[in-house]
Amino acid sequence: MSGPVLVPATVHGTRWVWIRVTAVAVAVVNTAVLAVCLGFAQPERSDSAAAIADVDHVIEELPIVSVTHVDAAGSSPRSSTMAVYTVNLPSTDGGRSTPATFRAYNSRGVREVGDTYEVAYAPGQPGLGAVGAVSVQAVEGQLSGQALPSRNALSIAVGWAVVAVLAVAVGTGVASRPRGGRRVGDDWVALRAVAAGQAEYVEEVDGGDVGTRDKKGNSAGRYACLTFRTDTGEDVPLAVSAKLSAAVPLLTGTQGWLLWNPRGDGKAKAAADFVADDGWQLPGRVPGAVAARIASGPRGPVPIDTGRCTRLLELGGFWPRTVPVGLVVGLLVAAAAVGALLVPVNGGWRVWTALVVVLAPILGQLLAKEASAPAATVKR
């Protein structure tokens, strides 16, 4: 398989692919954290809370004298509830107490008559009403307009940081590690190749034979790849970041150059690129053992064309135009749920809506997942 098209002097990097995929992963995490915060928040600040916060007030534990308009999030006695509670505000001059009502949230069941609530009120102005909650911090949060108790800020920040780091790791795993543009040298491996289609590659595992399986029966060194039949007669697998279902029908039968720098110990995958004769460059990785074996064999000079330009073939790069319909529907449902959480109405429904935000895209992706067609196995 020889041809007049020569090897380009430089190959493109994949930093932007990594940045975009990782940015999407972090954005998903941010959306989930926002949804959880909104789900557990109590964003409603009543007129009474605003008025009481502007005058001298006290927060006192008072007994409940009446419970009405109970709105439960479920049928269980321990379900969260929103109800209207009535307490008697003490008089400052020794006269009769003044009844005051307020709506309050309880994460477990409903407070009964005789139970107590932390209540904020203005002793000199009982007509302003009252604000009550299960803790002093919750009452202060309502008076200040905080939707989420400040004591939860540290836990939320730590949780967000941990999950954001995991999202970056997932983005790196999907798009592979970012690499900059590289200059092709005479020490590179350059093979004339033609894309032969999809196959499953099984690599040797340390301490075992090809195809060794773990305790769950899964092969530790098995993954789908795009194979290339080279001018040496050997099929070389290329693990690509692009979706194989898009890459296989587009590239099968395409001729070009399979390139990689042979540096390395042969254990890690070698960063490689397939440069088609029509100018498109597909980044990927060749198994370390295969890359090292071919590099150790006889190789001819690399025919470099310093004036040749290439374009990066990302095949969507997992960008929106390649997102499955099921995932798009899941994202739309999640967006609608986030919009509902922005409505300043309290209730146990907020937590369940937050779960919808988190789970809808996952379920949409699972339902849209295509059944992978059986492929041949390449063992080297």
mmCIF file of C-alpha atoms in Angstrom:
data_model
loop_
_atom_site.group_PDB
_atom_site.id
_atom_site.type_symbol
_atom_site.label_atom_id
_atom_site.label_comp_id
_atom_site.label_asym_id
_atom_site.label_seq_id
_atom_site.Cartn_x
_atom_site.Cartn_y
_atom_site.Cartn_z
ATOM 1 C CA MET A 1 0.000 0.000 0.000
ATOM 2 C CA SER A 2 2.116 2.835 -1.286
ATOM 3 C CA GLY A 3 0.916 6.215 -2.404
ATOM 4 C CA PRO A 4 2.094 9.658 -3.362
ATOM 5 C CA VAL A 5 0.677 11.315 -0.232
ATOM 6 C CA LEU A 6 3.427 11.976 2.327
ATOM 7 C CA VAL A 7 3.424 12.333 6.115
ATOM 8 C CA PRO A 8 2.649 15.838 7.488
ATOM 9 C CA ALA A 9 5.468 17.510 9.407
ATOM 10 C CA THR A 10 3.198 18.241 12.395
ATOM 11 C CA VAL A 11 0.088 16.620 13.875
ATOM 12 C CA HIS A 12 -2.592 18.478 15.795
ATOM 13 C CA GLY A 13 -3.041 18.247 19.543
ATOM 14 C CA THR A 14 -6.226 17.301 21.370
ATOM 15 C CA ARG A 15 -6.355 19.936 24.093
ATOM 16 C CA TRP A 16 -9.620 21.492 22.922
ATOM 17 C CA VAL A 17 -11.342 18.133 22.752
ATOM 18 C CA TRP A 18 -10.321 17.463 26.351
ATOM 19 C CA ILE A 19 -11.343 20.961 27.445
ATOM 20 C CA ARG A 20 -14.801 20.677 25.899
ATOM 21 C CA VAL A 21 -15.552 17.196 27.229
ATOM 22 C CA THR A 22 -14.213 18.046 30.689
ATOM 23 C CA ALA A 23 -16.148 21.325 30.746
ATOM 24 C CA VAL A 24 -19.354 19.429 30.001
ATOM 25 C CA ALA A 25 -18.569 16.945 32.789
ATOM 26 C CA VAL A 26 -17.966 19.753 35.301
ATOM 27 C CA ALA A 27 -21.100 21.588 34.121
ATOM 28 C CA VAL A 28 -23.149 18.453 34.790
ATOM 29 C CA VAL A 29 -21.687 18.302 38.310
ATOM 30 C CA ASN A 30 -22.486 21.981 38.896
ATOM 31 C CA THR A 31 -26.055 21.441 37.763
ATOM 32 C CA ALA A 32 -26.449 18.460 40.078
ATOM 33 C CA VAL A 33 -25.005 20.380 43.052
ATOM 34 C CA LEU A 34 -27.264 23.347 42.278
ATOM 35 C CA ALA A 35 -30.272 21.068 42.083
ATOM 36 C CA VAL A 36 -29.473 19.403 45.413
ATOM 37 C CA CYS A 37 -28.964 22.775 47.093
ATOM 38 C CA LEU A 38 -32.238 24.079 45.695
ATOM 39 C CA GLY A 39 -33.970 20.848 46.681
ATOM 40 C CA PHE A 40 -32.978 21.137 50.318
ATOM 41 C CA ALA A 41 -33.370 24.914 50.428
ATOM 42 C CA GLN A 42 -36.351 26.786 51.804
ATOM 43 C CA PRO A 43 -36.411 29.867 49.572
ATOM 44 C CA GLU A 44 -39.684 31.428 50.740
ATOM 45 C CA ARG A 45 -39.265 34.573 52.843
ATOM 46 C CA SER A 46 -42.666 35.697 54.087
ATOM 47 C CA ASP A 47 -43.749 39.291 54.642
ATOM 48 C CA SER A 48 -43.723 38.586 58.371
ATOM 49 C CA ALA A 49 -40.072 37.490 58.221
ATOM 50 C CA ALA A 50 -39.083 40.661 56.357
ATOM 51 C CA ALA A 51 -40.971 42.878 58.832
ATOM 52 C CA ILE A 52 -39.683 41.122 61.964
ATOM 53 C CA ALA A 53 -36.086 41.238 60.700
ATOM 54 C CA ASP A 54 -36.251 45.052 60.501
ATOM 55 C CA VAL A 55 -37.241 45.595 64.149
ATOM 56 C CA ASP A 56 -36.072 44.415 67.557
ATOM 57 C CA HIS A 57 -37.062 40.783 67.840
ATOM 58 C CA VAL A 58 -36.425 37.691 69.897
ATOM 59 C CA ILE A 59 -36.250 33.991 69.086
ATOM 60 C CA GLU A 60 -37.954 31.879 71.700
ATOM 61 C CA GLU A 61 -39.105 28.276 72.021
ATOM 62 C CA LEU A 62 -42.899 28.299 72.175
ATOM 63 C CA PRO A 63 -45.491 25.500 72.358
ATOM 64 C CA ILE A 64 -47.797 24.801 69.436
ATOM 65 C CA VAL A 65 -51.488 25.332 70.120
ATOM 66 C CA SER A 66 -52.895 24.475 66.694
ATOM 67 C CA VAL A 67 -51.847 22.640 63.510
ATOM 68 C CA THR A 68 -53.735 23.077 60.220
ATOM 69 C CA HIS A 69 -53.248 22.717 56.455
ATOM 70 C CA VAL A 70 -50.812 19.830 56.673
ATOM 71 C CA ASP A 71 -49.195 19.105 53.299
ATOM 72 C CA ALA A 72 -47.227 15.822 53.400
ATOM 73 C CA ALA A 73 -44.716 14.782 50.750
ATOM 74 C CA GLY A 74 -45.696 11.120 51.098
ATOM 75 C CA SER A 75 -48.004 8.681 52.872
ATOM 76 C CA SER A 76 -45.445 7.637 55.494
ATOM 77 C CA PRO A 77 -45.768 9.174 58.977
ATOM 78 C CA ARG A 78 -42.100 10.153 58.669
ATOM 79 C CA SER A 79 -42.554 11.965 55.352
ATOM 80 C CA SER A 80 -41.580 15.616 55.222
ATOM 81 C CA THR A 81 -44.427 18.046 55.750
ATOM 82 C CA MET A 82 -45.366 21.673 55.368
ATOM 83 C CA ALA A 83 -48.043 22.883 57.755
ATOM 84 C CA VAL A 84 -49.507 25.996 59.351
ATOM 85 C CA TYR A 85 -48.757 26.219 63.072
ATOM 86 C CA THR A 86 -50.274 28.544 65.674
ATOM 87 C CA VAL A 87 -48.472 29.704 68.815
ATOM 88 C CA ASN A 88 -49.325 32.234 71.508
ATOM 89 C CA LEU A 89 -46.916 35.166 71.643
ATOM 90 C CA PRO A 90 -46.233 36.262 75.245
ATOM 91 C CA SER A 91 -47.345 39.740 76.246
ATOM 92 C CA THR A 92 -44.719 42.202 77.473
ATOM 93 C CA ASP A 93 -47.082 43.917 79.918
ATOM 94 C CA GLY A 94 -48.503 40.817 81.541
ATOM 95 C CA GLY A 95 -51.722 40.906 79.513
ATOM 96 C CA ARG A 96 -53.228 38.272 77.305
ATOM 97 C CA SER A 97 -51.011 36.456 74.826
ATOM 98 C CA THR A 98 -51.473 37.083 71.111
ATOM 99 C CA PRO A 99 -51.994 34.126 68.736
ATOM 100 C CA ALA A 100 -49.762 34.070 65.645
ATOM 101 C CA THR A 101 -49.555 31.609 62.752
ATOM 102 C CA PHE A 102 -46.702 30.651 60.447
ATOM 103 C CA ARG A 103 -45.938 28.034 57.832
ATOM 104 C CA ALA A 104 -43.060 25.723 58.706
ATOM 105 C CA TYR A 105 -41.279 22.756 57.160
ATOM 106 C CA ASN A 106 -40.499 19.565 59.046
ATOM 107 C CA SER A 107 -38.268 16.934 57.492
ATOM 108 C CA ARG A 108 -39.836 14.090 59.507
ATOM 109 C CA GLY A 109 -43.550 14.020 60.061
ATOM 110 C CA VAL A 110 -45.525 16.888 61.554
ATOM 111 C CA ARG A 111 -45.258 18.642 64.916
ATOM 112 C CA GLU A 112 -48.281 18.039 67.145
ATOM 113 C CA VAL A 113 -50.082 20.322 69.561
ATOM 114 C CA GLY A 114 -47.929 20.652 72.659
ATOM 115 C CA ASP A 115 -44.659 20.261 70.777
ATOM 116 C CA THR A 116 -42.415 23.288 70.516
ATOM 117 C CA TYR A 117 -40.978 25.374 67.699
ATOM 118 C CA GLU A 118 -38.287 28.022 67.661
ATOM 119 C CA VAL A 119 -40.263 31.214 66.991
ATOM 120 C CA ALA A 120 -39.098 34.727 66.111
ATOM 121 C CA TYR A 121 -41.382 37.645 66.923
ATOM 122 C CA ALA A 122 -41.276 41.310 67.915
ATOM 123 C CA PRO A 123 -42.327 41.591 71.582
ATOM 124 C CA GLY A 124 -43.525 45.151 71.214
ATOM 125 C CA GLN A 125 -45.338 44.563 67.913
ATOM 126 C CA PRO A 126 -47.204 41.240 68.004
ATOM 127 C CA GLY A 127 -49.215 42.344 65.000
ATOM 128 C CA LEU A 128 -46.208 41.642 62.770
ATOM 129 C CA GLY A 129 -46.799 37.935 63.277
ATOM 130 C CA ALA A 130 -44.175 35.238 63.791
ATOM 131 C CA VAL A 131 -41.694 33.046 61.981
ATOM 132 C CA GLY A 132 -40.983 29.524 63.195
ATOM 133 C CA ALA A 133 -38.675 26.627 62.374
ATOM 134 C CA VAL A 134 -37.170 23.525 63.978
ATOM 135 C CA SER A 135 -33.920 25.296 64.969
ATOM 136 C CA VAL A 136 -32.656 28.758 65.804
ATOM 137 C CA GLN A 137 -30.328 28.671 62.782
ATOM 138 C CA ALA A 138 -33.262 27.908 60.478
ATOM 139 C CA VAL A 139 -35.236 30.822 61.916
ATOM 140 C CA GLU A 140 -32.281 33.177 61.492
ATOM 141 C CA GLY A 141 -31.908 31.963 57.931
ATOM 142 C CA GLN A 142 -35.534 32.839 57.167
ATOM 143 C CA LEU A 143 -35.146 36.287 58.719
ATOM 144 C CA SER A 144 -31.998 36.975 56.685
ATOM 145 C CA GLY A 145 -33.414 35.505 53.482
ATOM 146 C CA GLN A 146 -30.959 32.600 53.325
ATOM 147 C CA ALA A 147 -32.406 29.664 51.427
ATOM 148 C CA LEU A 148 -29.913 27.170 52.832
ATOM 149 C CA PRO A 149 -28.416 27.134 56.341
ATOM 150 C CA SER A 150 -24.894 28.568 56.342
ATOM 151 C CA ARG A 151 -23.643 25.626 58.411
ATOM 152 C CA ASN A 152 -24.084 23.449 55.305
ATOM 153 C CA ALA A 153 -21.830 25.635 53.144
ATOM 154 C CA LEU A 154 -18.601 23.833 54.038
ATOM 155 C CA SER A 155 -20.081 20.384 53.421
ATOM 156 C CA ILE A 156 -21.480 21.520 50.083
ATOM 157 C CA ALA A 157 -18.158 23.083 49.041
ATOM 158 C CA VAL A 158 -16.164 19.969 49.953
ATOM 159 C CA GLY A 159 -18.651 17.680 48.213
ATOM 160 C CA TRP A 160 -18.634 19.865 45.106
ATOM 161 C CA ALA A 161 -14.821 19.890 44.998
ATOM 162 C CA VAL A 162 -14.589 16.100 45.312
ATOM 163 C CA VAL A 163 -17.196 15.452 42.614
ATOM 164 C CA ALA A 164 -15.707 18.116 40.325
ATOM 165 C CA VAL A 165 -12.320 16.385 40.521
ATOM 166 C CA LEU A 166 -14.016 13.093 39.669
ATOM 167 C CA ALA A 167 -15.737 14.811 36.716
ATOM 168 C CA VAL A 168 -12.364 15.990 35.416
ATOM 169 C CA ALA A 169 -11.058 12.426 35.737
ATOM 170 C CA VAL A 170 -14.089 11.086 33.841
ATOM 171 C CA GLY A 171 -13.645 13.730 31.135
ATOM 172 C CA THR A 172 -10.007 12.747 30.799
ATOM 173 C CA GLY A 173 -10.956 9.098 30.530
ATOM 174 C CA VAL A 174 -13.511 9.837 27.814
ATOM 175 C CA ALA A 175 -11.437 12.246 25.745
ATOM 176 C CA SER A 176 -8.033 10.772 26.721
ATOM 177 C CA ARG A 177 -5.290 12.904 28.195
ATOM 178 C CA PRO A 178 -4.816 16.240 26.422
ATOM 179 C CA ARG A 179 -1.764 16.541 24.247
ATOM 180 C CA GLY A 180 -0.372 19.403 22.272
ATOM 181 C CA GLY A 181 0.659 19.504 18.650
ATOM 182 C CA ARG A 182 3.748 17.467 17.858
ATOM 183 C CA ARG A 183 6.396 17.564 15.179
ATOM 184 C CA VAL A 184 6.930 14.317 13.290
ATOM 185 C CA GLY A 185 10.548 13.164 13.264
ATOM 186 C CA ASP A 186 12.585 10.499 11.531
ATOM 187 C CA ASP A 187 12.394 8.349 14.670
ATOM 188 C CA TRP A 188 8.595 8.086 14.428
ATOM 189 C CA VAL A 189 6.724 4.982 13.294
ATOM 190 C CA ALA A 190 4.912 5.727 10.028
ATOM 191 C CA LEU A 191 2.862 2.905 8.490
ATOM 192 C CA ARG A 192 0.722 3.028 5.393
ATOM 193 C CA ALA A 193 -2.628 1.694 6.544
ATOM 194 C CA VAL A 194 -6.264 1.283 5.585
ATOM 195 C CA ALA A 195 -9.116 1.305 8.088
ATOM 196 C CA ALA A 196 -10.483 -2.247 8.292
ATOM 197 C CA GLY A 197 -13.408 -1.697 10.684
ATOM 198 C CA GLN A 198 -14.258 -2.248 14.318
ATOM 199 C CA ALA A 199 -12.789 -5.041 16.422
ATOM 200 C CA GLU A 200 -12.338 -5.970 20.033
ATOM 201 C CA TYR A 201 -8.784 -5.955 21.288
ATOM 202 C CA VAL A 202 -7.677 -8.206 24.142
ATOM 203 C CA GLU A 203 -4.295 -7.373 25.602
ATOM 204 C CA GLU A 204 -2.076 -9.317 27.913
ATOM 205 C CA VAL A 205 -2.614 -8.707 31.612
ATOM 206 C CA ASP A 206 0.295 -8.717 34.053
ATOM 207 C CA GLY A 207 0.484 -12.087 35.724
ATOM 208 C CA GLY A 208 -1.934 -13.751 33.343
ATOM 209 C CA ASP A 209 -2.627 -14.807 29.805
ATOM 210 C CA VAL A 210 -4.486 -12.944 27.134
ATOM 211 C CA GLY A 211 -8.083 -12.446 28.144
ATOM 212 C CA THR A 212 -7.555 -13.060 31.877
ATOM 213 C CA ARG A 213 -10.771 -12.272 33.708
ATOM 214 C CA ASP A 214 -11.321 -10.756 37.100
ATOM 215 C CA LYS A 215 -13.570 -12.103 39.898
ATOM 216 C CA LYS A 216 -16.660 -10.713 38.164
ATOM 217 C CA GLY A 217 -15.793 -12.460 34.900
ATOM 218 C CA ASN A 218 -14.833 -9.289 33.048
ATOM 219 C CA SER A 219 -11.668 -9.127 30.991
ATOM 220 C CA ALA A 220 -9.248 -6.610 32.447
ATOM 221 C CA GLY A 221 -7.648 -5.842 29.062
ATOM 222 C CA ARG A 222 -10.550 -5.854 26.611
ATOM 223 C CA TYR A 223 -11.868 -2.849 24.714
ATOM 224 C CA ALA A 224 -13.366 -1.970 21.344
ATOM 225 C CA CYS A 225 -11.154 -0.226 18.816
ATOM 226 C CA LEU A 226 -10.761 0.723 15.170
ATOM 227 C CA THR A 227 -8.365 -1.619 13.371
ATOM 228 C CA PHE A 228 -6.002 -0.706 10.550
ATOM 229 C CA ARG A 229 -4.433 -3.126 8.096
ATOM 230 C CA THR A 230 -0.891 -1.894 7.574
ATOM 231 C CA ASP A 231 1.613 -2.388 4.798
ATOM 232 C CA THR A 232 3.426 -4.880 7.048
ATOM 233 C CA GLY A 233 0.396 -7.175 6.856
ATOM 234 C CA GLU A 234 -0.388 -6.717 10.550
ATOM 235 C CA ASP A 235 -3.673 -5.390 11.912
ATOM 236 C CA VAL A 236 -3.002 -2.544 14.371
ATOM 237 C CA PRO A 237 -5.769 -1.527 16.816
ATOM 238 C CA LEU A 238 -6.373 2.159 17.519
ATOM 239 C CA ALA A 239 -8.430 3.137 20.569
ATOM 240 C CA VAL A 240 -10.158 6.384 19.625
ATOM 241 C CA SER A 241 -11.993 8.964 21.718
ATOM 242 C CA ALA A 242 -14.645 9.340 19.041
ATOM 243 C CA LYS A 243 -17.769 7.238 19.085
ATOM 244 C CA LEU A 244 -17.005 4.048 17.165
ATOM 245 C CA SER A 245 -20.511 3.832 15.739
ATOM 246 C CA ALA A 246 -19.747 7.120 13.951
ATOM 247 C CA ALA A 247 -16.120 6.391 13.112
ATOM 248 C CA VAL A 248 -16.455 2.889 11.625
ATOM 249 C CA PRO A 249 -18.854 3.578 8.718
ATOM 250 C CA LEU A 250 -17.078 6.837 7.904
ATOM 251 C CA LEU A 251 -13.494 5.571 7.896
ATOM 252 C CA THR A 252 -13.676 1.925 6.815
ATOM 253 C CA GLY A 253 -11.711 1.579 3.597
ATOM 254 C CA THR A 254 -9.940 4.940 4.033
ATOM 255 C CA GLN A 255 -6.203 4.943 3.348
ATOM 256 C CA GLY A 256 -3.598 7.033 5.086
ATOM 257 C CA TRP A 257 -0.710 7.043 7.539
ATOM 258 C CA LEU A 258 -0.731 5.561 11.054
ATOM 259 C CA LEU A 259 1.784 7.560 13.118
ATOM 260 C CA TRP A 260 3.168 7.476 16.633
ATOM 261 C CA ASN A 261 6.288 8.357 18.553
ATOM 262 C CA PRO A 262 7.857 5.081 19.751
ATOM 263 C CA ARG A 263 9.101 6.505 23.045
ATOM 264 C CA GLY A 264 7.870 4.663 26.124
ATOM 265 C CA ASP A 265 8.271 1.436 28.045
ATOM 266 C CA GLY A 266 5.632 -0.487 26.099
ATOM 267 C CA LYS A 267 3.248 -0.738 29.058
ATOM 268 C CA ALA A 268 1.112 2.358 28.520
ATOM 269 C CA LYS A 269 -0.800 3.040 25.314
ATOM 270 C CA ALA A 270 1.149 5.105 22.790
ATOM 271 C CA ALA A 271 -0.431 8.361 21.603
ATOM 272 C CA ALA A 272 -1.042 7.791 17.881
ATOM 273 C CA ASP A 273 -2.800 9.453 14.966
ATOM 274 C CA PHE A 274 -4.277 8.229 11.721
ATOM 275 C CA VAL A 275 -3.825 10.832 8.996
ATOM 276 C CA ALA A 276 -6.032 10.036 6.025
ATOM 277 C CA ASP A 277 -4.913 10.874 2.516
ATOM 278 C CA ASP A 278 -7.742 13.385 2.247
ATOM 279 C CA GLY A 279 -6.226 15.446 5.108
ATOM 280 C CA TRP A 280 -8.264 14.409 8.143
ATOM 281 C CA GLN A 281 -6.420 13.448 11.330
ATOM 282 C CA LEU A 282 -7.995 11.025 13.835
ATOM 283 C CA PRO A 283 -6.274 10.967 17.259
ATOM 284 C CA GLY A 284 -6.138 7.799 19.325
ATOM 285 C CA ARG A 285 -3.894 5.381 21.183
ATOM 286 C CA VAL A 286 -2.154 2.173 20.136
ATOM 287 C CA PRO A 287 -1.680 -0.579 22.764
ATOM 288 C CA GLY A 288 1.773 -0.260 24.311
ATOM 289 C CA ALA A 289 2.843 -3.813 23.526
ATOM 290 C CA VAL A 290 1.844 -3.486 19.862
ATOM 291 C CA ALA A 291 3.526 -0.083 19.531
ATOM 292 C CA ALA A 292 6.766 -1.334 21.116
ATOM 293 C CA ARG A 293 6.908 -4.488 19.006
ATOM 294 C CA ILE A 294 6.431 -2.668 15.717
ATOM 295 C CA ALA A 295 8.887 0.052 16.735
ATOM 296 C CA SER A 296 11.546 -2.557 17.501
ATOM 297 C CA GLY A 297 11.303 -4.034 14.003
ATOM 298 C CA PRO A 298 12.882 -2.755 10.820
ATOM 299 C CA ARG A 299 11.452 0.544 9.580
ATOM 300 C CA GLY A 300 12.120 2.656 6.550
ATOM 301 C CA PRO A 301 12.590 6.424 6.462
ATOM 302 C CA VAL A 302 9.606 8.652 7.227
ATOM 303 C CA PRO A 303 8.611 10.534 4.036
ATOM 304 C CA ILE A 304 7.738 13.949 5.479
ATOM 305 C CA ASP A 305 6.014 16.737 3.543
ATOM 306 C CA THR A 306 6.676 20.010 5.383
ATOM 307 C CA GLY A 307 3.965 21.812 3.439
ATOM 308 C CA ARG A 308 1.123 19.373 4.085
ATOM 309 C CA CYS A 309 -1.729 20.576 6.333
ATOM 310 C CA THR A 310 -4.278 18.415 8.154
ATOM 311 C CA ARG A 311 -7.566 18.944 9.984
ATOM 312 C CA LEU A 312 -8.615 17.295 13.239
ATOM 313 C CA LEU A 313 -11.432 14.769 12.807
ATOM 314 C CA GLU A 314 -13.342 14.822 16.078
ATOM 315 C CA LEU A 315 -16.528 13.087 14.878
ATOM 316 C CA GLY A 316 -18.526 15.353 17.164
ATOM 317 C CA GLY A 317 -16.154 14.897 20.082
ATOM 318 C CA PHE A 318 -19.203 13.858 22.169
ATOM 319 C CA TRP A 319 -20.615 17.288 21.371
ATOM 320 C CA PRO A 320 -24.394 17.994 21.290
ATOM 321 C CA ARG A 321 -24.838 17.042 17.657
ATOM 322 C CA THR A 322 -23.921 13.449 18.520
ATOM 323 C CA VAL A 323 -25.881 13.216 21.811
ATOM 324 C CA PRO A 324 -28.493 10.399 21.692
ATOM 325 C CA VAL A 325 -32.131 11.456 21.612
ATOM 326 C CA GLY A 326 -32.793 9.761 24.959
ATOM 327 C CA LEU A 327 -30.087 11.830 26.626
ATOM 328 C CA VAL A 328 -31.429 15.021 25.056
ATOM 329 C CA VAL A 329 -34.883 14.229 26.487
ATOM 330 C CA GLY A 330 -33.317 13.521 29.877
ATOM 331 C CA LEU A 331 -31.474 16.849 29.803
ATOM 332 C CA LEU A 332 -34.671 18.693 28.866
ATOM 333 C CA VAL A 333 -36.517 17.048 31.769
ATOM 334 C CA ALA A 334 -33.653 17.999 34.093
ATOM 335 C CA ALA A 335 -33.731 21.599 32.844
ATOM 336 C CA ALA A 336 -37.485 21.781 33.455
ATOM 337 C CA ALA A 337 -36.985 20.389 36.961
ATOM 338 C CA VAL A 338 -34.309 23.001 37.730
ATOM 339 C CA GLY A 339 -36.749 25.666 36.549
ATOM 340 C CA ALA A 340 -39.355 24.289 38.958
ATOM 341 C CA LEU A 341 -36.855 24.445 41.820
ATOM 342 C CA LEU A 342 -36.325 28.146 41.134
ATOM 343 C CA VAL A 343 -39.962 28.790 42.044
ATOM 344 C CA PRO A 344 -39.965 30.055 45.676
ATOM 345 C CA VAL A 345 -42.516 27.555 46.985
ATOM 346 C CA ASN A 346 -41.594 25.234 49.831
ATOM 347 C CA GLY A 347 -42.497 21.596 50.297
ATOM 348 C CA GLY A 348 -41.137 18.083 50.319
ATOM 349 C CA TRP A 349 -41.545 17.953 46.540
ATOM 350 C CA ARG A 350 -38.330 19.967 46.191
ATOM 351 C CA VAL A 351 -36.096 17.058 47.252
ATOM 352 C CA TRP A 352 -37.788 14.665 44.833
ATOM 353 C CA THR A 353 -37.502 17.224 42.039
ATOM 354 C CA ALA A 354 -33.772 17.534 42.752
ATOM 355 C CA LEU A 355 -33.466 13.760 42.352
ATOM 356 C CA VAL A 356 -35.198 14.070 38.960
ATOM 357 C CA VAL A 357 -32.557 16.595 37.890
ATOM 358 C CA VAL A 358 -29.783 14.160 38.780
ATOM 359 C CA LEU A 359 -31.351 10.931 37.516
ATOM 360 C CA ALA A 360 -33.187 12.035 34.345
ATOM 361 C CA PRO A 361 -30.045 12.400 32.142
ATOM 362 C CA ILE A 362 -28.651 9.113 33.466
ATOM 363 C CA LEU A 363 -31.856 7.216 32.722
ATOM 364 C CA GLY A 364 -32.111 8.890 29.318
ATOM 365 C CA GLN A 365 -28.585 7.757 28.446
ATOM 366 C CA LEU A 366 -29.258 4.190 29.635
ATOM 367 C CA LEU A 367 -32.464 3.964 27.594
ATOM 368 C CA ALA A 368 -30.741 5.369 24.501
ATOM 369 C CA LYS A 369 -27.680 3.185 24.747
ATOM 370 C CA GLU A 370 -27.270 1.281 21.538
ATOM 371 C CA ALA A 371 -26.684 -2.434 21.595
ATOM 372 C CA SER A 372 -23.127 -2.964 20.463
ATOM 373 C CA ALA A 373 -22.813 -5.239 17.470
ATOM 374 C CA PRO A 374 -20.641 -8.322 17.900
ATOM 375 C CA ALA A 375 -17.157 -7.731 16.555
ATOM 376 C CA ALA A 376 -14.158 -9.820 15.769
ATOM 377 C CA THR A 377 -11.439 -10.191 18.374
ATOM 378 C CA VAL A 378 -7.861 -9.236 17.634
ATOM 379 C CA LYS A 379 -5.291 -10.903 19.891
ATOM 380 C CA ARG A 380 -1.702 -9.811 19.839
#
